[in-house]
Short mmCIF file of C-alpha atoms and ligand atoms in Angstrom, two decimals:
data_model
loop_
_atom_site.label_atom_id
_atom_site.label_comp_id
_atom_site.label_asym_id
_atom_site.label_seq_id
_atom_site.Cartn_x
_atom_site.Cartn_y
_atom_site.Cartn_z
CA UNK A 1 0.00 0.00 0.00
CA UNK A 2 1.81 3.28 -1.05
CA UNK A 3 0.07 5.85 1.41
CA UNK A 4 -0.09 7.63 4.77
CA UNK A 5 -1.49 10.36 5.93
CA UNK A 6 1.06 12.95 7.61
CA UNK A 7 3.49 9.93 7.40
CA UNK A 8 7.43 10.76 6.61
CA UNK A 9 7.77 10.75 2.81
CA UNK A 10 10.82 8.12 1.82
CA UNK A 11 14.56 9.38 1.14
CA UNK A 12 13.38 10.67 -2.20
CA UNK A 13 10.27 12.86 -1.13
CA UNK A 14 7.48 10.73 -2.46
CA UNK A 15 4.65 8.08 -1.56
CA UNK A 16 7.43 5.15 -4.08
CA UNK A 17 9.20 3.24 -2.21
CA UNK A 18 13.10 3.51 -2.97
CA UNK A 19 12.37 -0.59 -4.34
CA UNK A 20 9.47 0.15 -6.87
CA UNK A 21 10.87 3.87 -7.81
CA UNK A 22 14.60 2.02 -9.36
CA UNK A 23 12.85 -0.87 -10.62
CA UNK A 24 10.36 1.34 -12.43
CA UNK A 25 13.22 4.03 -13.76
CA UNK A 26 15.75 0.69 -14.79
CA UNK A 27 12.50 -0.94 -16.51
CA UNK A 28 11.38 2.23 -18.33
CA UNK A 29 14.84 2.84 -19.51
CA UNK A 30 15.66 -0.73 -20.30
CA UNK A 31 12.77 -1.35 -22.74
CA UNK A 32 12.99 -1.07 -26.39
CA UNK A 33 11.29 1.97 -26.27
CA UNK A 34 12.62 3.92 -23.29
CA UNK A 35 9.54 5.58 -21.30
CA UNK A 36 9.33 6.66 -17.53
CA UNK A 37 5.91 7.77 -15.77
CA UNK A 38 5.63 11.15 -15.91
CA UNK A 39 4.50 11.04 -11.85
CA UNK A 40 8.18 11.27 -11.45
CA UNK A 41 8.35 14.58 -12.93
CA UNK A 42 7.24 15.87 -9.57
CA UNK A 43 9.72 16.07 -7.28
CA UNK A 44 9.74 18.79 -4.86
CA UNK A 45 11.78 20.99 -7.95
CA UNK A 46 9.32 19.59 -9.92
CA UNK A 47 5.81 20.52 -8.64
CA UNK A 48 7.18 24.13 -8.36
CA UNK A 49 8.45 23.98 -11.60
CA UNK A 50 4.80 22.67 -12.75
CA UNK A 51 3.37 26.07 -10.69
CA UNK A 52 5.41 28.07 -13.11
CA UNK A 53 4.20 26.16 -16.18
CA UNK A 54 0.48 26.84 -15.06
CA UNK A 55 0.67 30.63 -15.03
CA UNK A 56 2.53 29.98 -18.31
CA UNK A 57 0.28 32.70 -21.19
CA UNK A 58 0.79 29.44 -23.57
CA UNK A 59 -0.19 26.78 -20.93
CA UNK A 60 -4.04 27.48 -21.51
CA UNK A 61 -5.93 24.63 -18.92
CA UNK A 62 -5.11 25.85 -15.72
CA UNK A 63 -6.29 29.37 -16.28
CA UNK A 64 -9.26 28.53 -18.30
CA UNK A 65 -10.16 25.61 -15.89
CA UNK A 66 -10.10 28.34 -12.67
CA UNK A 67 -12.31 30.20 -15.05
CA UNK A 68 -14.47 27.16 -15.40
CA UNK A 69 -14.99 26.82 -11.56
CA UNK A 70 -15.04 30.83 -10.54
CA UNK A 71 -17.71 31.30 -12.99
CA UNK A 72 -20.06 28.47 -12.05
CA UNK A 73 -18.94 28.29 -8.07
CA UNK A 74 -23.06 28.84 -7.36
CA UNK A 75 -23.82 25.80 -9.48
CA UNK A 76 -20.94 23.42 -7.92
CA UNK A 77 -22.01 24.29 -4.57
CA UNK A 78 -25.50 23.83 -5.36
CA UNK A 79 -25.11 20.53 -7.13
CA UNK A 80 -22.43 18.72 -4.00
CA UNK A 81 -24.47 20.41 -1.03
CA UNK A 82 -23.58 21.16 2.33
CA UNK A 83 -20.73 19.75 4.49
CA UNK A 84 -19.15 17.81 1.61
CA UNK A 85 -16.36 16.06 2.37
CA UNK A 86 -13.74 17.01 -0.43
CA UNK A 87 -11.21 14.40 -1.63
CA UNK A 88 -8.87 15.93 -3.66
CA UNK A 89 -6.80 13.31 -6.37
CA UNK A 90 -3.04 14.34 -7.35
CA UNK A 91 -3.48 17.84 -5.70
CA UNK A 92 -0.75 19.91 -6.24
CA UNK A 93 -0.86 23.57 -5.52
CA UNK A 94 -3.96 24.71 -3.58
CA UNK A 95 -5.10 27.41 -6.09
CA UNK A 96 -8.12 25.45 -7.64
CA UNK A 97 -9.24 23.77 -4.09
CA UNK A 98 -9.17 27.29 -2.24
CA UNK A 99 -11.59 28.32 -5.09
CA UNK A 100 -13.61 25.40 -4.50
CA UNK A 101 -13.93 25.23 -0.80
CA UNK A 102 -14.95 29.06 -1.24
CA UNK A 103 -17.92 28.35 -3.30
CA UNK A 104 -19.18 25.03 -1.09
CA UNK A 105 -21.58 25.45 1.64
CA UNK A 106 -19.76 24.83 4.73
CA UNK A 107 -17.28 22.24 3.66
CA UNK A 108 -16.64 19.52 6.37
CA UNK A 109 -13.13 18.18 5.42
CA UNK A 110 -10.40 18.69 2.65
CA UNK A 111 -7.97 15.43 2.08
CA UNK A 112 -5.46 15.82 -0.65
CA UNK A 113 -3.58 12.93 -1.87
CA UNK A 114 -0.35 13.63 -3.88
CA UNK A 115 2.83 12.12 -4.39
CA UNK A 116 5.23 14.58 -3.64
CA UNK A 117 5.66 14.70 0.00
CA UNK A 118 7.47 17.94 1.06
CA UNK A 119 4.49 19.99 -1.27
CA UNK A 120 1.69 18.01 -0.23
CA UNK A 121 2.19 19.12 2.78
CA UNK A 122 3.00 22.85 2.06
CA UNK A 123 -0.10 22.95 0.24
CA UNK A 124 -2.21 20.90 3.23
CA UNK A 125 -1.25 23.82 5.69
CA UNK A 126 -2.17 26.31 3.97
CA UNK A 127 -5.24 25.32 3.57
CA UNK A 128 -6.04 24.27 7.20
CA UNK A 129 -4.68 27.87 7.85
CA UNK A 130 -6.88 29.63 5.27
CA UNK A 131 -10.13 27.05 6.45
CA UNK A 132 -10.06 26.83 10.27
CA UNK A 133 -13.63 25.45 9.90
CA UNK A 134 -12.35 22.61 7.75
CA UNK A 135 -10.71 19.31 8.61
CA UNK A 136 -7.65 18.81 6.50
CA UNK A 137 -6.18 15.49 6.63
CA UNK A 138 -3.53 15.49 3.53
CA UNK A 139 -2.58 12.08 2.36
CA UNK A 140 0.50 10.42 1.01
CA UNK A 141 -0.16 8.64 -1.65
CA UNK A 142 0.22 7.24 -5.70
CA UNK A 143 -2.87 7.11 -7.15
CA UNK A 144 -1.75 5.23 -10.16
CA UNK A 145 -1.64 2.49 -7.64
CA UNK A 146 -3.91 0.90 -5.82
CA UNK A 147 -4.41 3.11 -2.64
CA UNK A 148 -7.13 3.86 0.05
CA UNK A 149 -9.54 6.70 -0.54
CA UNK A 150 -9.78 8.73 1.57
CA UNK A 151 -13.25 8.14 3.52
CA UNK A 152 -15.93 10.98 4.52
CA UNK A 153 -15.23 12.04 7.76
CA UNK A 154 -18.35 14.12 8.38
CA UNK A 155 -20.52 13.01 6.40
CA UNK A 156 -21.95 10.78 3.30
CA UNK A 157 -21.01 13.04 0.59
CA UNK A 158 -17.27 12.38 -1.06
CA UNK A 159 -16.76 15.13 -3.35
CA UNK A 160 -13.64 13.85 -5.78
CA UNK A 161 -12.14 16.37 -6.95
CA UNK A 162 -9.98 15.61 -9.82
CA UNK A 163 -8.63 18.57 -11.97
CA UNK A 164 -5.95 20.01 -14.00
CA UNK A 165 -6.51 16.96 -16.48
CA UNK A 166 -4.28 14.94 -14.46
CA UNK A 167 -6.28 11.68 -15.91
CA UNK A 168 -4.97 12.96 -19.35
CA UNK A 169 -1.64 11.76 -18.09
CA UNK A 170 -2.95 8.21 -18.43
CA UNK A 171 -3.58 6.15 -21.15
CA UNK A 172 -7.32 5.57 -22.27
CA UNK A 173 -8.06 1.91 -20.43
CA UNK A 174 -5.89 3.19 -17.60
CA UNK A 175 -8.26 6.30 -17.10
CA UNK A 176 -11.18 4.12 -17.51
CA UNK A 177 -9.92 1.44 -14.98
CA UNK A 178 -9.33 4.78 -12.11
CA UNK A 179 -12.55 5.64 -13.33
CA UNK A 180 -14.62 2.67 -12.43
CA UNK A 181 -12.73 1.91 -9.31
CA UNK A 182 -13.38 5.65 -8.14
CA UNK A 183 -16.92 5.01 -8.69
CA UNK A 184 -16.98 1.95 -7.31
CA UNK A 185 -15.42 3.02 -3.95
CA UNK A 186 -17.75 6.07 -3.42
CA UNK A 187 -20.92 5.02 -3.32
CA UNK A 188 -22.88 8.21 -2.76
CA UNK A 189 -20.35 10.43 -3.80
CA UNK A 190 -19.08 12.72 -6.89
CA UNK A 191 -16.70 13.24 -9.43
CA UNK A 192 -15.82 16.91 -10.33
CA UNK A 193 -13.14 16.60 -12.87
CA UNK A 194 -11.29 18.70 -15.22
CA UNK A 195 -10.52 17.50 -18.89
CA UNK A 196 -8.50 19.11 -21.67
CA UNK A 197 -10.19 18.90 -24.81
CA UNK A 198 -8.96 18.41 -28.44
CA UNK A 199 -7.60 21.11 -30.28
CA UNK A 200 -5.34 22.89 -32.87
CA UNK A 201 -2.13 20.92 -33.32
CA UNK A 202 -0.44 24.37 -32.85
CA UNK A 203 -1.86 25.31 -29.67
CA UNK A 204 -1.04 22.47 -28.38
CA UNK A 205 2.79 22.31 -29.46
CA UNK A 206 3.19 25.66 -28.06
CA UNK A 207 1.46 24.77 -24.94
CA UNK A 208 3.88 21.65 -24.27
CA UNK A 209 7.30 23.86 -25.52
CA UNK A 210 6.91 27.46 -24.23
CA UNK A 211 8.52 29.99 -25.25
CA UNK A 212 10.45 31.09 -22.03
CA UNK A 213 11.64 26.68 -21.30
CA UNK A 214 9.38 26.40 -18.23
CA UNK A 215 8.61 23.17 -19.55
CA UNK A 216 12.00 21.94 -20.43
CA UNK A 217 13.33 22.96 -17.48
CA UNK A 218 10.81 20.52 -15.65
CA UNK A 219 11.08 17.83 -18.24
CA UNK A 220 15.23 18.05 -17.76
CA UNK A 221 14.78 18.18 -13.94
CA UNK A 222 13.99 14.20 -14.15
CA UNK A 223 17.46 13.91 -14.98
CA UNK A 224 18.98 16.06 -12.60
CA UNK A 225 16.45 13.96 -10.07
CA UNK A 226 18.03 10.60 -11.28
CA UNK A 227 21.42 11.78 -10.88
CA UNK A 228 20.73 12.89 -7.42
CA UNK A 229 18.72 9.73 -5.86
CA UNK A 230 19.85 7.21 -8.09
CA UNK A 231 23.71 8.28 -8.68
CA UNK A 232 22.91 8.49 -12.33
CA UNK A 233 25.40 9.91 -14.95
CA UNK A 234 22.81 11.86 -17.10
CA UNK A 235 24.93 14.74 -18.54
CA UNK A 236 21.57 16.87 -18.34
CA UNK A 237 23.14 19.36 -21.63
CA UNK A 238 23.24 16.22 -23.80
CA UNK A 239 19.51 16.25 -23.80
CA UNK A 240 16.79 18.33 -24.81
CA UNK A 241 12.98 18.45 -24.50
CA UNK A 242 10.24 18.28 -27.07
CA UNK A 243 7.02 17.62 -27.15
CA UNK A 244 4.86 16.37 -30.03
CA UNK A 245 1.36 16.41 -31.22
CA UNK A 246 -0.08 12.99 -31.93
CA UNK A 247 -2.98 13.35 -33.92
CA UNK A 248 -3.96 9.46 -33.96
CA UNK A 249 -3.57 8.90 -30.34
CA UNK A 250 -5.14 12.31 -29.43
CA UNK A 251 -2.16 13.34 -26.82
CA UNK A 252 0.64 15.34 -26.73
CA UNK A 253 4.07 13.16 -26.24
CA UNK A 254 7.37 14.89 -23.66
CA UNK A 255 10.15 13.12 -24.86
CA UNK A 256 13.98 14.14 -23.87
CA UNK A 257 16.00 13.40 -26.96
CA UNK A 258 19.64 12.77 -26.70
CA UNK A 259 21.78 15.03 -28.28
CA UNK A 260 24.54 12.43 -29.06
CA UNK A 261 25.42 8.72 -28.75
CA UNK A 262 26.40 8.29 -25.00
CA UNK A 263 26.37 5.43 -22.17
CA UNK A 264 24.77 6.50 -18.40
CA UNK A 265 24.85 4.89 -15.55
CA UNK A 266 21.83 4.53 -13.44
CA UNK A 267 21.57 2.66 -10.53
CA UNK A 268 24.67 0.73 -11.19
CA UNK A 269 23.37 -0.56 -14.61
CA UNK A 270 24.93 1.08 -17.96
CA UNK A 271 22.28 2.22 -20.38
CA UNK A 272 22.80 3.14 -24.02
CA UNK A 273 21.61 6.19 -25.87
CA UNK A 274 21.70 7.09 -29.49
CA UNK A 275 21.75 10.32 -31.26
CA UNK A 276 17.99 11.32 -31.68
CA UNK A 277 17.03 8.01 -29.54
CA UNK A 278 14.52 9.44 -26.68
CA UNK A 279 12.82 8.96 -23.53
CA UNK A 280 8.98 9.32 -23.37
CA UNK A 281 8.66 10.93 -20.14
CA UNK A 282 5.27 11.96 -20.42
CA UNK A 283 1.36 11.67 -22.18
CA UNK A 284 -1.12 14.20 -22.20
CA UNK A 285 -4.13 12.65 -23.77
CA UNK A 286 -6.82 14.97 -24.95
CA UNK A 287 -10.55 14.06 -25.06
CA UNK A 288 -13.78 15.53 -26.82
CA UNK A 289 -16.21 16.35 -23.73
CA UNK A 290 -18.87 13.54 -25.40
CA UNK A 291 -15.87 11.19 -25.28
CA UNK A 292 -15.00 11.25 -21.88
CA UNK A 293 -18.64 11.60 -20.63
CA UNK A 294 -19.13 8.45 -22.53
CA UNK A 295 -16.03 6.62 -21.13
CA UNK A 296 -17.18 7.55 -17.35
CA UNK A 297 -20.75 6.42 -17.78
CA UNK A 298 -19.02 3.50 -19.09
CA UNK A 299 -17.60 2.79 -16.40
CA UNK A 300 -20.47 3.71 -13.31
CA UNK A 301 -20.63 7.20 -13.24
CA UNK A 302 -24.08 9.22 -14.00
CA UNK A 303 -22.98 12.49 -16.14
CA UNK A 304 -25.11 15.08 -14.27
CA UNK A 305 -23.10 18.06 -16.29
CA UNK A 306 -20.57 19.45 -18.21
CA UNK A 307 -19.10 22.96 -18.40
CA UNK A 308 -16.91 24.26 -21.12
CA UNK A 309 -14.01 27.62 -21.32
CA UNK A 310 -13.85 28.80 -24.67
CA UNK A 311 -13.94 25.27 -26.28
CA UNK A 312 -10.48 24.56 -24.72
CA UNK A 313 -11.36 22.95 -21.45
CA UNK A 314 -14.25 20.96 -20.12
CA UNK A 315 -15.46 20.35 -16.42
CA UNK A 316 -17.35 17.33 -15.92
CA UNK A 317 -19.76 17.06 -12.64
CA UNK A 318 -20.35 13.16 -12.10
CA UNK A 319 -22.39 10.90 -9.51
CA UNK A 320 -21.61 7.29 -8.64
CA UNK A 321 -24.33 5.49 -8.37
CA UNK A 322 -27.05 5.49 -5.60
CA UNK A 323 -25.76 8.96 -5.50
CA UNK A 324 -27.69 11.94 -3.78
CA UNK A 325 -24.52 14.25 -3.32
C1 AVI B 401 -0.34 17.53 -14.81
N1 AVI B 401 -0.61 17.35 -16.23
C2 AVI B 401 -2.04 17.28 -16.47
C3 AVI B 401 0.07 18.32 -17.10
C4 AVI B 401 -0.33 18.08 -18.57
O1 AVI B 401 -0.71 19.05 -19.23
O2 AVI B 401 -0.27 16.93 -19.02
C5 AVI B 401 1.57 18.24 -16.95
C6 AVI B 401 2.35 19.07 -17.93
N2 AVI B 401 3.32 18.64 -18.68
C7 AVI B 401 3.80 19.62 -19.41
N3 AVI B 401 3.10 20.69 -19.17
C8 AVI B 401 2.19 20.38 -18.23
#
């Protein structure tokens, strides 16, 4: 079980054990196609470096999702109800929940669960500062894994909240499969998630390689990360970031492409690199709203509504069934 709640992180700052973490990095960089999870782009550097990317005037979803949720606060509050108890999945900053907990009626608890240890917690107090009415209980944890939700802790009514299109960071059946086991495990509950939609190949491109290297910079950072907890040799200037628009999968691909041929060491275990060879480090997976709604009833959930920003980004308001939240 990778989780705790208010539990010391491991050496490395985040809910994979040391075990699991060089397996999975020696795996990923071992197979024919060399690929790592992207959830290990966010180490403590990391998640700041993703706050940067978010305020970003090319990175469109997190300003038009706050949009999204400022605009329509009075319908979100009236659709979850009072005293919710508000789960929050792969939280990250606090921006989006602040606005969130404003617009509920008297919210009974906040519980993010995230990864990244020394910003979950950062995030967690702020919160219970900002909220001394609320019960914040942040939670250690990989939710690509199996993992313990969070239960209500006032009351019947789980409010998932689920933005930033974090589930765009996992393939289709993957998404589904969190999908149905989120509705399966709150009975009762909700599902407000945010979803990036389908777009222009350009806007995309330019979203995913910005114009000041936000984006690189957090894309290279795995390799300074490797270096640091896994004594890797990554010789971070022989690499550069790109991302790419991939019209059949509907996602954008972060690779790090190797500027040259060159052997590193990670972990003890030597690991080739051509010129142009890459490492995927990361998928963004893009959805038409009808899709997605489609894939969650799919898979249990009741679509109750959907709101959109300019076409760009799309809101979804689920119940799991037997639902009155
Ligand atoms: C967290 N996740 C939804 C972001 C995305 O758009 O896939 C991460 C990101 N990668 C590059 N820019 C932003």
């Amino acid at each position: 079980m990778q989780q705790s709640a208010l539990a010391p992180a491991d050496a490395h700052g985040t809910a994979t054990n040391l075990r699991d973490y060089r397996h999975d990095i020696l795996a990923g960089l071992t197979a024919p196609q060399k690929q790592l999870a992207p959830k290990y782009l966010y180490d403590s550097r990391g998640s700041e470096l993703f706050d940067e990317i978010c305020s970003l005037p090319e990175y469109y979803a997190t300003r038009t999702e706050l949009a999204v949720l400022r605009t329509n606060a009075a319908e979100i509050a009236a659709l979850v109800g009072p005293s919710a108890d508000v789960v929050e999945l792969g939280a990250g900053s606090s921006l989006k929940a602040r606005l969130l907990l404003d617009g509920l009626d008297r919210p009974a608890s906040y519980q993010p669960v995230d990864i990244s240890a020394t910003y979950l917690l950062a995030q967690a107090a702020e919160v219970a500062a900002a909220y001394p009415s609320v019960t914040v209980r942040p939670v250690l944890a990989d939710f690509t894994r199996p993992f313990t939700l969070p239960s209500a802790i006032a009351s019947q009514r789980t409010l998932l909240f689920f933005p930033g299109s974090t589930i765009g960071n996992l393939s289709r059946p993957r998404a589904a499969a969190l999908l149905s086991s989120l509705a399966c495990r709150t009975p009762g509950g909700a599902l407000l998630i945010g979803v990036d939609i389908c777009k222009d190949a350009a806007v995309l491109r330019a979203a995913y390689n910005d114009s000041r290297g936000v984006t690189a910079e957090f894309n290279l950072n795995l390799l300074v990360r490797l270096n640091r907890e896994l004594g890797a040799t990554f010789d971070v200037d022989a690499f550069e970031h790109d991302a790419v628009y991939d019209p059949l999968h509907d996602r954008v691909e972060m690779r790090l492409v190797s500027q040259r041929d060159q052997t590193v060491t990670v972990a003890g275990v030597a690991v080739d690199f051509g010129k142009g060879e890459y490492i995927i480090t990361e998928h963004s997976h893009k959805y038409a709203p009808q899709e997605f709604a489609a894939m969650a009833i799919g898979e249990g959930w009741r679509s109750i509504r959907c709101w959109l920003a300019d076409d760009r980004f799309s809101v979804h308001y689920f119940r799991a069934p037997d639902g009155a939240a």
